Every structure is written in C-alpha cells, then in structure tokens.
PDB file of C-alpha atoms and ligand atoms in Angstrom:
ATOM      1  CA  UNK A   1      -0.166 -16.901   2.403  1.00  0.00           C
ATOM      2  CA  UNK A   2      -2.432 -14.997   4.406  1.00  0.00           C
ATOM      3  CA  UNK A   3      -2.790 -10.619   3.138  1.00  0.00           C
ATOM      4  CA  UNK A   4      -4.378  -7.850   4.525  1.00  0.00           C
ATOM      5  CA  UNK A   5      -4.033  -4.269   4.232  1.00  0.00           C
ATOM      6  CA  UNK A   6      -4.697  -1.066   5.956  1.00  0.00           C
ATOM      7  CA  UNK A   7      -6.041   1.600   3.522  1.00  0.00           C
ATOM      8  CA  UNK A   8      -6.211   5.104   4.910  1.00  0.00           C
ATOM      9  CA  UNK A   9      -7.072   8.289   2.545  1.00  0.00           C
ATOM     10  CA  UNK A  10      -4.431  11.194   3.142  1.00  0.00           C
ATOM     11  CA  UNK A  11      -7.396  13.604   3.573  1.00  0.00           C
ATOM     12  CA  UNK A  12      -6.580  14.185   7.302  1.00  0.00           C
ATOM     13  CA  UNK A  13      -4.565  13.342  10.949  1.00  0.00           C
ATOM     14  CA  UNK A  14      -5.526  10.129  11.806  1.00  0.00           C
ATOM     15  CA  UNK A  15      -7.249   9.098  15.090  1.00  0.00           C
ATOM     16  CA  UNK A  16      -8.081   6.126  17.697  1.00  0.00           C
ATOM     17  CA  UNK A  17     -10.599   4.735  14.912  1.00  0.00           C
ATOM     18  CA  UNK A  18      -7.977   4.551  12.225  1.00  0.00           C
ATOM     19  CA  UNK A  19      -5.345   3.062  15.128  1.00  0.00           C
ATOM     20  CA  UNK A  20      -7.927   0.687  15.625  1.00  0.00           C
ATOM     21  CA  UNK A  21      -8.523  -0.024  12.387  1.00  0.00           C
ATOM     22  CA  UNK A  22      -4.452  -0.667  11.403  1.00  0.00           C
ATOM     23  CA  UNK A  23      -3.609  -2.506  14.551  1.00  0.00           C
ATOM     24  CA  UNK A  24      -6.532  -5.178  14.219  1.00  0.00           C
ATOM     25  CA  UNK A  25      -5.273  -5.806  10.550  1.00  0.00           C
ATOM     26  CA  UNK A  26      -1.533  -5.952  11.756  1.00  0.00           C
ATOM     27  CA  UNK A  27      -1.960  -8.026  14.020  1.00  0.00           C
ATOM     28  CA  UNK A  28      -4.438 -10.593  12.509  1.00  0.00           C
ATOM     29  CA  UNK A  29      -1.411 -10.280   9.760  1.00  0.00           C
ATOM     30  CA  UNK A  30       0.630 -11.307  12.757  1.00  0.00           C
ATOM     31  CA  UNK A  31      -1.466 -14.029  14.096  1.00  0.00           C
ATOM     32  CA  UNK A  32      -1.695 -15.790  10.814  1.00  0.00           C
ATOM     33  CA  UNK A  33       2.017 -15.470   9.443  1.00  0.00           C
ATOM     34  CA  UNK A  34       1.121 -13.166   7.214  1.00  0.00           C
ATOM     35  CA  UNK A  35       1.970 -10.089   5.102  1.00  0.00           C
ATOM     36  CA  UNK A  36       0.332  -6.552   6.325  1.00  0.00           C
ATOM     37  CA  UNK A  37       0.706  -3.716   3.442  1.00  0.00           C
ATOM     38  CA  UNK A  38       0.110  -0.055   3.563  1.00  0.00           C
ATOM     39  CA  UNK A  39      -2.040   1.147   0.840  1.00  0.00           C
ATOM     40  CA  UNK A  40      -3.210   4.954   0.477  1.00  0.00           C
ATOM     41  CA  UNK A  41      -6.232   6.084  -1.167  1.00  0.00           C
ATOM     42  CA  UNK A  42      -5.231   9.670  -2.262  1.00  0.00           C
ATOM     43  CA  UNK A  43      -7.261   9.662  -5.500  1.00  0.00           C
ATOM     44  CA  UNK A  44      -8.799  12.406  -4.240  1.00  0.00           C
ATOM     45  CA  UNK A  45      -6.230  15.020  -5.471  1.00  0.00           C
ATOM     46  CA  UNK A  46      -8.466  17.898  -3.754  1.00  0.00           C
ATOM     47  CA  UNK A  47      -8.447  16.644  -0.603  1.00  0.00           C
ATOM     48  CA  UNK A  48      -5.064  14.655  -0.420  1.00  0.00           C
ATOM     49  CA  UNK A  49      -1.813  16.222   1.026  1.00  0.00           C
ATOM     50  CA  UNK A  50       1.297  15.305   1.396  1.00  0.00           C
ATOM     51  CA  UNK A  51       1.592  16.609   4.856  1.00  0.00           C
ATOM     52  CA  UNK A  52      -1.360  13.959   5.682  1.00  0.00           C
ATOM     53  CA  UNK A  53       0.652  11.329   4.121  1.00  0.00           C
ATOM     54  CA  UNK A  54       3.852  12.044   5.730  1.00  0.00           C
ATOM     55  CA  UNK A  55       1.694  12.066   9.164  1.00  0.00           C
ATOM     56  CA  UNK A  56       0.431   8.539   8.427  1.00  0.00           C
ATOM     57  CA  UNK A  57       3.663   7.108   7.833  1.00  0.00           C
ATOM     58  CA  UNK A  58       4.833   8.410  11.238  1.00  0.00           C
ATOM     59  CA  UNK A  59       1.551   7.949  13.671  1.00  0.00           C
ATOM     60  CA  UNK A  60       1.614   4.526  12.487  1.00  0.00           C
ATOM     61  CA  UNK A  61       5.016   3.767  13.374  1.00  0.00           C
ATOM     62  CA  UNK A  62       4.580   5.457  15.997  1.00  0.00           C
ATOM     63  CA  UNK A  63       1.811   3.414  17.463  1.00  0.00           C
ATOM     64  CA  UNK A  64       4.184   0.032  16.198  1.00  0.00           C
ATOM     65  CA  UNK A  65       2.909  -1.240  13.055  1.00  0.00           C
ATOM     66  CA  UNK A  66       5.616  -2.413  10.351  1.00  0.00           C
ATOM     67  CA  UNK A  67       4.717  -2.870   7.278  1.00  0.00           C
ATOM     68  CA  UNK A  68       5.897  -3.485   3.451  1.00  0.00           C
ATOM     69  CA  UNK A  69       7.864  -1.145   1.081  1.00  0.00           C
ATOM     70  CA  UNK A  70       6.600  -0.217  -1.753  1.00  0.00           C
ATOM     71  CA  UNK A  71       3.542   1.472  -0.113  1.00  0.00           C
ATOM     72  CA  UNK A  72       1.195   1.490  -3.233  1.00  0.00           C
ATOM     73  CA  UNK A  73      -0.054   5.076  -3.683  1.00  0.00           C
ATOM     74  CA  UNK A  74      -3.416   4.803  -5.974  1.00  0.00           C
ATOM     75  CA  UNK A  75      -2.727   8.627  -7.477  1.00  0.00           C
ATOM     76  CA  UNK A  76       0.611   7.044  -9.126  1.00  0.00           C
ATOM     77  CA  UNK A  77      -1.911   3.743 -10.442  1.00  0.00           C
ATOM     78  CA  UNK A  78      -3.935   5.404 -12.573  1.00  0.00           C
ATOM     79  CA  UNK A  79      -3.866   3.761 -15.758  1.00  0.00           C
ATOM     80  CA  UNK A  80      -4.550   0.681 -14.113  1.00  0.00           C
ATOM     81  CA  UNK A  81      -7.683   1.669 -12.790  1.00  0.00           C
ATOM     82  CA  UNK A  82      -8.663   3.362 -16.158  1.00  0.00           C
ATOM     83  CA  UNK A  83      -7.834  -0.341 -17.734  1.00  0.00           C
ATOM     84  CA  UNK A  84     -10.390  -1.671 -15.626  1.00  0.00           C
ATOM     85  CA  UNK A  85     -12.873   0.820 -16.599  1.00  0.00           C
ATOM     86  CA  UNK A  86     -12.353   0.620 -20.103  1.00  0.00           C
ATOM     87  CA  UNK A  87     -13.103  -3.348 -19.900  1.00  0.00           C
ATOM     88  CA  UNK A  88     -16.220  -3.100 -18.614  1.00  0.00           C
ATOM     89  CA  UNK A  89     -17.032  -0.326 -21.023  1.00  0.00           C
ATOM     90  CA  UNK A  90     -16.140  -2.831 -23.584  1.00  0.00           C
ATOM     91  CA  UNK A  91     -18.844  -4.950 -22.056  1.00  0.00           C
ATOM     92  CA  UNK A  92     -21.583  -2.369 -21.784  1.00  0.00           C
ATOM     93  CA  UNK A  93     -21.976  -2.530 -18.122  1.00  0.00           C
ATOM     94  CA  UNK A  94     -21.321   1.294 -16.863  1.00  0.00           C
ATOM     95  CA  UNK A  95     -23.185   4.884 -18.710  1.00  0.00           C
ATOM     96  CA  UNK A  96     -21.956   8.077 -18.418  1.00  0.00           C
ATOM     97  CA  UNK A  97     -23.832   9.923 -16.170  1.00  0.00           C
ATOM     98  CA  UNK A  98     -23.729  14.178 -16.335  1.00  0.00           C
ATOM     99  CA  UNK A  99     -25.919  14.546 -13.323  1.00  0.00           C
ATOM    100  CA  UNK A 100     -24.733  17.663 -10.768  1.00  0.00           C
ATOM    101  CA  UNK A 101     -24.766  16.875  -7.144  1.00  0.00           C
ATOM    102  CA  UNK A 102     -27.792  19.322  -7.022  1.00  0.00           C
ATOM    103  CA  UNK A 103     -29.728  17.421  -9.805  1.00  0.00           C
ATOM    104  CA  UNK A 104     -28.635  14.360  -7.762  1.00  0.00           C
ATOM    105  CA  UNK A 105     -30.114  15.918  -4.485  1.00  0.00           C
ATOM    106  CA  UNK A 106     -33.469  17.619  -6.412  1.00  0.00           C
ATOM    107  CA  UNK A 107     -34.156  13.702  -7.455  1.00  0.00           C
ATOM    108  CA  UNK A 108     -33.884  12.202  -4.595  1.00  0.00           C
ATOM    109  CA  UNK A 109     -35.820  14.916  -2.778  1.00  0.00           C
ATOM    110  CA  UNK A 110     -38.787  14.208  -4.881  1.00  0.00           C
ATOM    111  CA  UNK A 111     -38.910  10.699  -4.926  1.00  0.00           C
ATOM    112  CA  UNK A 112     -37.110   9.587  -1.356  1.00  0.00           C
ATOM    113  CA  UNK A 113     -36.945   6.223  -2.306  1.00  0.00           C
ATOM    114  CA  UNK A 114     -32.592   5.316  -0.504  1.00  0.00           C
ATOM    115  CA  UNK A 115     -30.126   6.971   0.313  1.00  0.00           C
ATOM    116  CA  UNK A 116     -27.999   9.386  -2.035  1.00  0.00           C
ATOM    117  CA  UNK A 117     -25.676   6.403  -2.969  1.00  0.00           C
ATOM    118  CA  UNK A 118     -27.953   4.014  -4.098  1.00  0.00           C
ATOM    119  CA  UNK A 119     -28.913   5.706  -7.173  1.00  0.00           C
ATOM    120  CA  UNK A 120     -30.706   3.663 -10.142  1.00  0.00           C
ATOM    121  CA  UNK A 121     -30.149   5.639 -13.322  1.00  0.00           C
ATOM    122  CA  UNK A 122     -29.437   4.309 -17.555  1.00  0.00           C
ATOM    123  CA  UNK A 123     -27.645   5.578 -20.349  1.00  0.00           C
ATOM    124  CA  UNK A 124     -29.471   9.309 -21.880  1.00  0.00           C
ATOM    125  CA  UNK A 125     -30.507   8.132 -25.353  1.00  0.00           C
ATOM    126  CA  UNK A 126     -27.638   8.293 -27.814  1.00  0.00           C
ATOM    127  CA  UNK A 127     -28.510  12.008 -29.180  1.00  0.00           C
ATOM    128  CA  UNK A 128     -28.552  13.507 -26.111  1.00  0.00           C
ATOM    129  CA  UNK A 129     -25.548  12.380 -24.657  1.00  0.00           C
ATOM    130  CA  UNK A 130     -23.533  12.989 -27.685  1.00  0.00           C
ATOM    131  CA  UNK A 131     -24.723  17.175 -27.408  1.00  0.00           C
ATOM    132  CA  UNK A 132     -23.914  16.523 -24.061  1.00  0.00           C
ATOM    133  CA  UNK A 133     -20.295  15.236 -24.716  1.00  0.00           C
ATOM    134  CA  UNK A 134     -20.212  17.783 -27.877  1.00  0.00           C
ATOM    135  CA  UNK A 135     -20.565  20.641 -25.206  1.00  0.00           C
ATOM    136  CA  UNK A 136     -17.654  19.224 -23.151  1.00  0.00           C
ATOM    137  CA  UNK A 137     -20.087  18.724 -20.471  1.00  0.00           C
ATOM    138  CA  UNK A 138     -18.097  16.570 -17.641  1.00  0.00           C
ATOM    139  CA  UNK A 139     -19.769  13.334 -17.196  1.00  0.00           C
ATOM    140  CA  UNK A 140     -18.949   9.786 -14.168  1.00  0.00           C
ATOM    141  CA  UNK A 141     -19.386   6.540 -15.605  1.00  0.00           C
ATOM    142  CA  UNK A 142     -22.087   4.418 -13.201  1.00  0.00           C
ATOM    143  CA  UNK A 143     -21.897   0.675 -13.199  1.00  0.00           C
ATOM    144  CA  UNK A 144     -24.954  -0.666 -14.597  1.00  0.00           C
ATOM    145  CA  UNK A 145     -26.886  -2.821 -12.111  1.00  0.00           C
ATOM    146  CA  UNK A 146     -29.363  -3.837 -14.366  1.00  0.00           C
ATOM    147  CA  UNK A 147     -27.324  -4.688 -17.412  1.00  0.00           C
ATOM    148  CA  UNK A 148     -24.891  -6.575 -14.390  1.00  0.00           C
ATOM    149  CA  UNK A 149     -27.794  -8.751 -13.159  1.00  0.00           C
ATOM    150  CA  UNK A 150     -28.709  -9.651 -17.151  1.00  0.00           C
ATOM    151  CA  UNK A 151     -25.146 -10.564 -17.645  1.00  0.00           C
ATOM    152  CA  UNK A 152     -24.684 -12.755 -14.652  1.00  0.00           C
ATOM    153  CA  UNK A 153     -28.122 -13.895 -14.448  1.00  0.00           C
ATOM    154  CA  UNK A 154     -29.315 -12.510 -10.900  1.00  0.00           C
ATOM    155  CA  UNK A 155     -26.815 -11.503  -8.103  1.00  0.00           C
ATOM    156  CA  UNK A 156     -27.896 -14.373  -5.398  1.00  0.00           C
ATOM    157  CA  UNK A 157     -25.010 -17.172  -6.531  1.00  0.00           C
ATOM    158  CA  UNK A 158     -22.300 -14.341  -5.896  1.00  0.00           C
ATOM    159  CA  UNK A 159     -21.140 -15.213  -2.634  1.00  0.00           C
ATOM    160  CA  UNK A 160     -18.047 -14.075  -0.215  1.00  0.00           C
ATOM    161  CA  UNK A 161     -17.019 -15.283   3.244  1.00  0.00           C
ATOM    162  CA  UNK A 162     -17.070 -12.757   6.295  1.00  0.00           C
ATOM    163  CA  UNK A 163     -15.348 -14.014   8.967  1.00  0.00           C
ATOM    164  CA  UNK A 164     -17.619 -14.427  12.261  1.00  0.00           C
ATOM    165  CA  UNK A 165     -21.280 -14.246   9.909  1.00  0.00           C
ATOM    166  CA  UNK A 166     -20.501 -17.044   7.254  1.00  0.00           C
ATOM    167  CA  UNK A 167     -21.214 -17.532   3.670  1.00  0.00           C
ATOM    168  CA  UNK A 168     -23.075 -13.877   2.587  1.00  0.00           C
ATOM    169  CA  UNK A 169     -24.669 -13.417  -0.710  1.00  0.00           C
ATOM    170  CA  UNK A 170     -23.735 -10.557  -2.551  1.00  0.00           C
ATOM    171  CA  UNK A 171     -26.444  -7.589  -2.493  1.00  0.00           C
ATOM    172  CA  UNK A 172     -25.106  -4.803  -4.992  1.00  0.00           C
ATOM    173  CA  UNK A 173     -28.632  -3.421  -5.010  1.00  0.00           C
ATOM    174  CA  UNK A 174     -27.352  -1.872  -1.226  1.00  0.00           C
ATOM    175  CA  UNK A 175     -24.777   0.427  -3.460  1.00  0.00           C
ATOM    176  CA  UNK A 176     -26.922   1.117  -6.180  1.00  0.00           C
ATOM    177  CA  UNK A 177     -25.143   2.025  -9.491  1.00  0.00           C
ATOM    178  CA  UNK A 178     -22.160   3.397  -7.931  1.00  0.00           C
ATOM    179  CA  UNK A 179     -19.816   5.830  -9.401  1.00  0.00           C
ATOM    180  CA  UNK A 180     -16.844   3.809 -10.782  1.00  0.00           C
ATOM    181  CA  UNK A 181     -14.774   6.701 -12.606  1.00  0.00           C
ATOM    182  CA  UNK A 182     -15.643  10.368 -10.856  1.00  0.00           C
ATOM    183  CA  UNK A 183     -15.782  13.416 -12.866  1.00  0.00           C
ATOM    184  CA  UNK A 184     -12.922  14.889 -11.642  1.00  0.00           C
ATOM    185  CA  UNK A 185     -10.793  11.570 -11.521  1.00  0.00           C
ATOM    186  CA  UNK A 186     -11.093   8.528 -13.746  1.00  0.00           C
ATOM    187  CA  UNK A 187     -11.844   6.214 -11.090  1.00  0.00           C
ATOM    188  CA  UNK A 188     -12.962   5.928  -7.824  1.00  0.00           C
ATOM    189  CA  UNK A 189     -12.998   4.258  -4.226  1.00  0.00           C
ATOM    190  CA  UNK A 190     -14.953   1.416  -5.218  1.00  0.00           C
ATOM    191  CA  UNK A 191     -13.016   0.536  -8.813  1.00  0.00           C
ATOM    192  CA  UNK A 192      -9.491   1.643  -7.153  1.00  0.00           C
ATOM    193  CA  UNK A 193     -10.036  -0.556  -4.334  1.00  0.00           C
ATOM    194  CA  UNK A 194     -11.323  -3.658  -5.897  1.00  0.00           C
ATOM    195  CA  UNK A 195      -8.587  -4.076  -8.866  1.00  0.00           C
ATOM    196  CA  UNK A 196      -6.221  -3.513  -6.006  1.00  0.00           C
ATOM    197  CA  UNK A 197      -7.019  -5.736  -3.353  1.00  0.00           C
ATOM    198  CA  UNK A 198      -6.527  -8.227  -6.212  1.00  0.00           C
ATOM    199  CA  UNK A 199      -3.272  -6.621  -7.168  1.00  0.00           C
ATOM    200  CA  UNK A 200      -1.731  -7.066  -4.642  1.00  0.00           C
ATOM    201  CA  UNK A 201      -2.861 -10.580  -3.306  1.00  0.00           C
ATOM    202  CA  UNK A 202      -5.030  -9.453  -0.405  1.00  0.00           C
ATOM    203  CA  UNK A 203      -6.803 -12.551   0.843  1.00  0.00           C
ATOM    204  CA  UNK A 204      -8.124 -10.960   3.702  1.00  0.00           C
ATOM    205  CA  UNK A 205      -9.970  -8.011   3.667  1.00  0.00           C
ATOM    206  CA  UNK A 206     -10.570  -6.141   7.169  1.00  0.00           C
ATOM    207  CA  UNK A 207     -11.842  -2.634   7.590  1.00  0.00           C
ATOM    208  CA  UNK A 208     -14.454  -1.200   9.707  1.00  0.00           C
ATOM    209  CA  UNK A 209     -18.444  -2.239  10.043  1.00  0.00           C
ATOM    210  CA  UNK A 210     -18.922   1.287   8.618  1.00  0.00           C
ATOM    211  CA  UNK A 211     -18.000  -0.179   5.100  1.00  0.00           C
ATOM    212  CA  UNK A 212     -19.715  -3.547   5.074  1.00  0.00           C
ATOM    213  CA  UNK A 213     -22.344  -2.540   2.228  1.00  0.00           C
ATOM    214  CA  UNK A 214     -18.681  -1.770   0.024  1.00  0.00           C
ATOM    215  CA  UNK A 215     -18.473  -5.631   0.218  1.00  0.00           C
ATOM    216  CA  UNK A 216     -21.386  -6.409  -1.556  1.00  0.00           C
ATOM    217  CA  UNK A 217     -20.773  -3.716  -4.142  1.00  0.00           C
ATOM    218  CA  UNK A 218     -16.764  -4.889  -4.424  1.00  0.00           C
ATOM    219  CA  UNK A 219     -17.787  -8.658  -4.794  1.00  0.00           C
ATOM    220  CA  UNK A 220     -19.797  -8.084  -7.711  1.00  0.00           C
ATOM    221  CA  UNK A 221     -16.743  -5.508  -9.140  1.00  0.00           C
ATOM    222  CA  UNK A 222     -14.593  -8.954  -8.680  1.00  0.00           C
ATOM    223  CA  UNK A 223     -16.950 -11.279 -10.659  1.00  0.00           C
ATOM    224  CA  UNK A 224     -17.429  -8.463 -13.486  1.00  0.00           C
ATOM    225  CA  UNK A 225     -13.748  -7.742 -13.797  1.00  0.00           C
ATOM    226  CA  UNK A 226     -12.768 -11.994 -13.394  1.00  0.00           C
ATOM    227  CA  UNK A 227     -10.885 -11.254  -9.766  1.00  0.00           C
ATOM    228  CA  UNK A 228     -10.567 -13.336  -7.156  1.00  0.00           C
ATOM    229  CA  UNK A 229     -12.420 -12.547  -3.641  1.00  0.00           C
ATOM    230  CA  UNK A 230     -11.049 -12.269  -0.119  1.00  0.00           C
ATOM    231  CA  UNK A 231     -12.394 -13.359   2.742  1.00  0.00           C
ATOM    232  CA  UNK A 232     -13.724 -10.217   4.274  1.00  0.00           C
ATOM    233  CA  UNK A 233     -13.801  -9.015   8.230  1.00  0.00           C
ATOM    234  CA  UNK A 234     -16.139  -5.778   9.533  1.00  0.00           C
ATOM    235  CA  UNK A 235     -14.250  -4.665  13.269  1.00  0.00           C
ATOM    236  CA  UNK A 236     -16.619  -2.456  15.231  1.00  0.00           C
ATOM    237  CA  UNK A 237     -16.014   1.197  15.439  1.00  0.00           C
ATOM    238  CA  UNK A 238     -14.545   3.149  18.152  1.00  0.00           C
ATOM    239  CA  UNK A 239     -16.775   5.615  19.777  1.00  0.00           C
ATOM    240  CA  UNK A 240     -16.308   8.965  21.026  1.00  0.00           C
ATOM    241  CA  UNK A 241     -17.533   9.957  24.126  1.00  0.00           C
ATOM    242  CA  UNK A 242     -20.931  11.321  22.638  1.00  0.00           C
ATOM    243  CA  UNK A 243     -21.127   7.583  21.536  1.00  0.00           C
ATOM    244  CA  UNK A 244     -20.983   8.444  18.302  1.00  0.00           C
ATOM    245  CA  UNK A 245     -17.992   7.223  15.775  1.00  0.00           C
ATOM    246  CA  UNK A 246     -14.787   9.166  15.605  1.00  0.00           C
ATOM    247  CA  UNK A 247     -14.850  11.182  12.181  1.00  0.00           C
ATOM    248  CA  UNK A 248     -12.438  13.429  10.925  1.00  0.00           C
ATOM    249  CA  UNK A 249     -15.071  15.827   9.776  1.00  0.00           C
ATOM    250  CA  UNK A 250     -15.982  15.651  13.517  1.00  0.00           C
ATOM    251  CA  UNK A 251     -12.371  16.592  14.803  1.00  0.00           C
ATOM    252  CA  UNK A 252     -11.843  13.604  16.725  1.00  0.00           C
ATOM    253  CA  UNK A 253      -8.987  13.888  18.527  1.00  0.00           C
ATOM    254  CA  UNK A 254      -6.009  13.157  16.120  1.00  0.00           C
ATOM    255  CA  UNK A 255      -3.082  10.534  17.209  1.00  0.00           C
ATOM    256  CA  UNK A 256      -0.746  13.228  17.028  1.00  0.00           C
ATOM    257  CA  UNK A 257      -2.554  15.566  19.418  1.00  0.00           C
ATOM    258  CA  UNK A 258      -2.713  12.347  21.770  1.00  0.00           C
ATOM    259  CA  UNK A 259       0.882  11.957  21.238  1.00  0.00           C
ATOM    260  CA  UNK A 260       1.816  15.948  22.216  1.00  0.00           C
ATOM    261  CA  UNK A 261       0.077  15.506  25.078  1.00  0.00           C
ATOM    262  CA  UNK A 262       1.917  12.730  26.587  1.00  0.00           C
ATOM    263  CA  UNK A 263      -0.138   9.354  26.004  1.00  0.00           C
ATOM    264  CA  UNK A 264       1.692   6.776  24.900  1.00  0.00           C
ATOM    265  CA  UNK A 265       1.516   4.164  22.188  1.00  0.00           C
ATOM    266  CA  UNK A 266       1.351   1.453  24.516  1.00  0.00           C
ATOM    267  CA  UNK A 267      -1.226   3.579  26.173  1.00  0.00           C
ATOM    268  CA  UNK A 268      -3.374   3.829  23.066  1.00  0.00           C
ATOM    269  CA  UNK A 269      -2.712  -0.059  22.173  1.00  0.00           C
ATOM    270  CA  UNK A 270      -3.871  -1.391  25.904  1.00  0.00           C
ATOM    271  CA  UNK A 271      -7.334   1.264  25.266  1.00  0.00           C
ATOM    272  CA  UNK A 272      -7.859  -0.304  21.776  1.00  0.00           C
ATOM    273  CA  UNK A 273      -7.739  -3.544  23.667  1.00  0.00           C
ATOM    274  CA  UNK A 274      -4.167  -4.111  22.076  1.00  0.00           C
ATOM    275  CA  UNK A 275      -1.231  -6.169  23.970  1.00  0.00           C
TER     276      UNK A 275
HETATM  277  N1  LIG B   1      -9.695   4.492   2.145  1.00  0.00           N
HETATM  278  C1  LIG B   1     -10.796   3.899   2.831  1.00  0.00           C
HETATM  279  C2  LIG B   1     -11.076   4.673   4.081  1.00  0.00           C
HETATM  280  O1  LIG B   1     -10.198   5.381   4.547  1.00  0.00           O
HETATM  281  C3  LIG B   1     -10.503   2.471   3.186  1.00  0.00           C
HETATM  282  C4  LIG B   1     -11.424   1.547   2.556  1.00  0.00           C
HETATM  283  C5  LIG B   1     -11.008   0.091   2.562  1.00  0.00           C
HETATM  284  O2  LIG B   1     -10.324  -0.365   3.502  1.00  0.00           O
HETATM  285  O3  LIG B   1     -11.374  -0.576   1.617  1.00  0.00           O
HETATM  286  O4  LIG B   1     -12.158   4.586   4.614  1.00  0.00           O
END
C-alpha cells in the first residue's frame, strides 16, 4: 500500500510553497490508491504555536486535502525519538558535542572548508567532557560519520530510489555529523523524521528539492537504526516573483492572506498546476 505524508513545522502561516508541497503528495496519494497522513514537526517548542497549528489544519482543508486522524504530533513522541537515540548511543555512533553556535561560527570562519551543517567533529577526551557534564554544561549528541562508515564499511552500497533520477547512493558526508538530539530538545529534524517515516509505514517520501541532501543523511539514519527506506521524490519549489523561493522568514504571502483577499482554492490549485 502506497504512503506519503505532508510534514509541515507549526512555526508559521503557510504559503503557495507549502500548498504545493501538500497537494503534490495528496494527490500522488490519490493517483496510487494510497494513504496521505498529516504529520507536524513542532519539536521546536520555541518556535511552535498552537495558533500555527490550528491554521494548518484549516488552510489545508481549505485548499481540499483530506487526510488521516490521528495527526501524529512529534512534541507528544518524544520518548520514541529518545529510544532511538539511546540505541545508537549503545553502539557508539553519536558524541556529545558542547559547542555554542558562536564557537560553531568562529570554526568555520577560520577554516571555510562547507557549509555550517556539515560539521566534522569527535568525542572531547573522556576528562574533559566529564568537567564539562560535571558543570551542567548543555551539550547535542552528533552522529558520528566516521565511526558510521567503520561500522558499515564505507557508505557507497547504501542505496535509495528517487523517483525520476534512479538508484542514488547514499552521501551522508553532504550532512556532515548532524545534530541528532538538540540541546534544548532530545532530538531533532533529522532523528524525528527518520524513526517516523518508518513508524508510520511511509513508502513514499515526497518533499521539496530544497531537502534532497536530508535523503542521504536519513538513508544512512535507516540502515543505522535497521529501518526500512522509502522511495523518495524532490518537487521543485515555487518561486516568488523575485525568483527566489517562498520562505516564511521572507513573508511570502501566507494562504490565509490569499484567502482574505478573495482567491480561491480552486484558484490556487489551477496556479500550482492542480486540477
Ligand atoms: N518539517 C519539514 C519542513 O517543514 C518537513 C521535512 C520533511 O518532509 O521531511 O520543512
């Protein structure tokens, strides 16, 4: 049986990108017989509100999409995630890291060798860390890339399927050694994600190009923490009309601002080429 899911963060109103988004998974859920869920990210407890929430709820039905009850909440799946962390600390493939953001930035200042995400770091040696931890000093737990690759013997036999490109090889090295439980929050987008795409049966995983380097990152999550792995689709991204992509942080225009103003949802759907 064919899954997908749409998996918007509560951190805002959503707009024609996120419309775009949830429509092409409805209706490929649609097309194939299948089951579309509703999944929010709202991990993020400073950011998340409940006003966004209730907004998504109705500018989705709004716009037409149906979709399962239960919707799965990750703030209320906590311990789930933290299960999946505590395996792999059991095998020795993620350090705590007590890096700042401005140590983070001063580092990669120096030597500009990526970008911010794709961090290479190891565990502090044991004394260190344990002062560290002795002074309550807050600390994220990376994955370990290189104790990953010694584990599985290289990355290069981890393949998924994107639909349209073929049989991909995983390449985690794009991610770096993400963050896989935050300081603030024992967990994060990548771990949260991952253990619940497999959760809840999602064979089909389609989101926007923006995340395609989350795939390799999330196939080698799947092989560490023995889960299966979709087939994955990257949709393009809508543009404004500076050609850039709509953003929140941008103040694209939100659906509900579209809907005040009189456009319609079959409007909206015929623009997103919809119908
Ligand atoms: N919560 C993510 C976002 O809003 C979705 C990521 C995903 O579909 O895996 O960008």
């Amino acid at each position: 049986m064919f899954v997908t899911r749409f998996a918007p963060s509560p951190t805002g109103y959503l707009h024609k990108g996120h419309a775009y988004s949830g429509l092409t998974a409805y209706a490929a859920a649609r097309a194939a017989g299948g089951r579309f869920l509703l999944r929010l990210e709202d991990i993020d407890a400073t950011r998340c509100r409940p006003e966004y929430e209730a907004a998504i709820y109705e500018d989705l039905a709004w716009l037409g999409l149906e979709w399962e009850q239960p919707v799965r909440r990750q703030s209320e799946h906590l311990a789930e995630y933290d299960a999946a962390l505590e395996r792999l600390i059991a095998k020795d493939l993620v350090y705590r890291c007590f890096r700042t953001r401005s140590e983070l930035q001063n580092e990669f200042a120096a030597a500009p060798h990526g970008p911010m995400d794709a961090f290479r770091g190891a565990p502090l040696p044991p004394e260190e860390e344990a002062q560290r931890l002795a002074a309550g000093q807050s600390y994220a737990w990376r994955l370990s890339l290189a104790k990953a690759e010694t584990l599985l013997g290289g990355f290069s036999h981890l393949t998924y399927f994107v639909e349209g490109e073929g049989w991909t090889a995983a390449r985690p090295e794009v991610g770096g050694d993400v963050v896989l439980a935050r300081k603030d929050v024992r967990t994060s987008y990548h771990l949260a994600s991952v253990v619940d795409d497999a959760l809840q049966g999602v064979t089909h995983v389609i989101r926007g190009v923006d995340l395609i380097d989350a795939a390799h990152v999330h196939r080698l999550l799947q092989a560490l923490l023995d889960l299966p792995t979709p087939v994955y689709r990257h949709h393009s991204l809508v543009l404004g009309p500076d050609g850039k992509r709509l953003a929140k942080r941008d103040k694209a225009e939100t659906l509900r601002s579209l809907r005040e103003r009189g456009v319609t949802p079959a409007e909206i759907r015929r623009e997103l080429g919809f119908d």
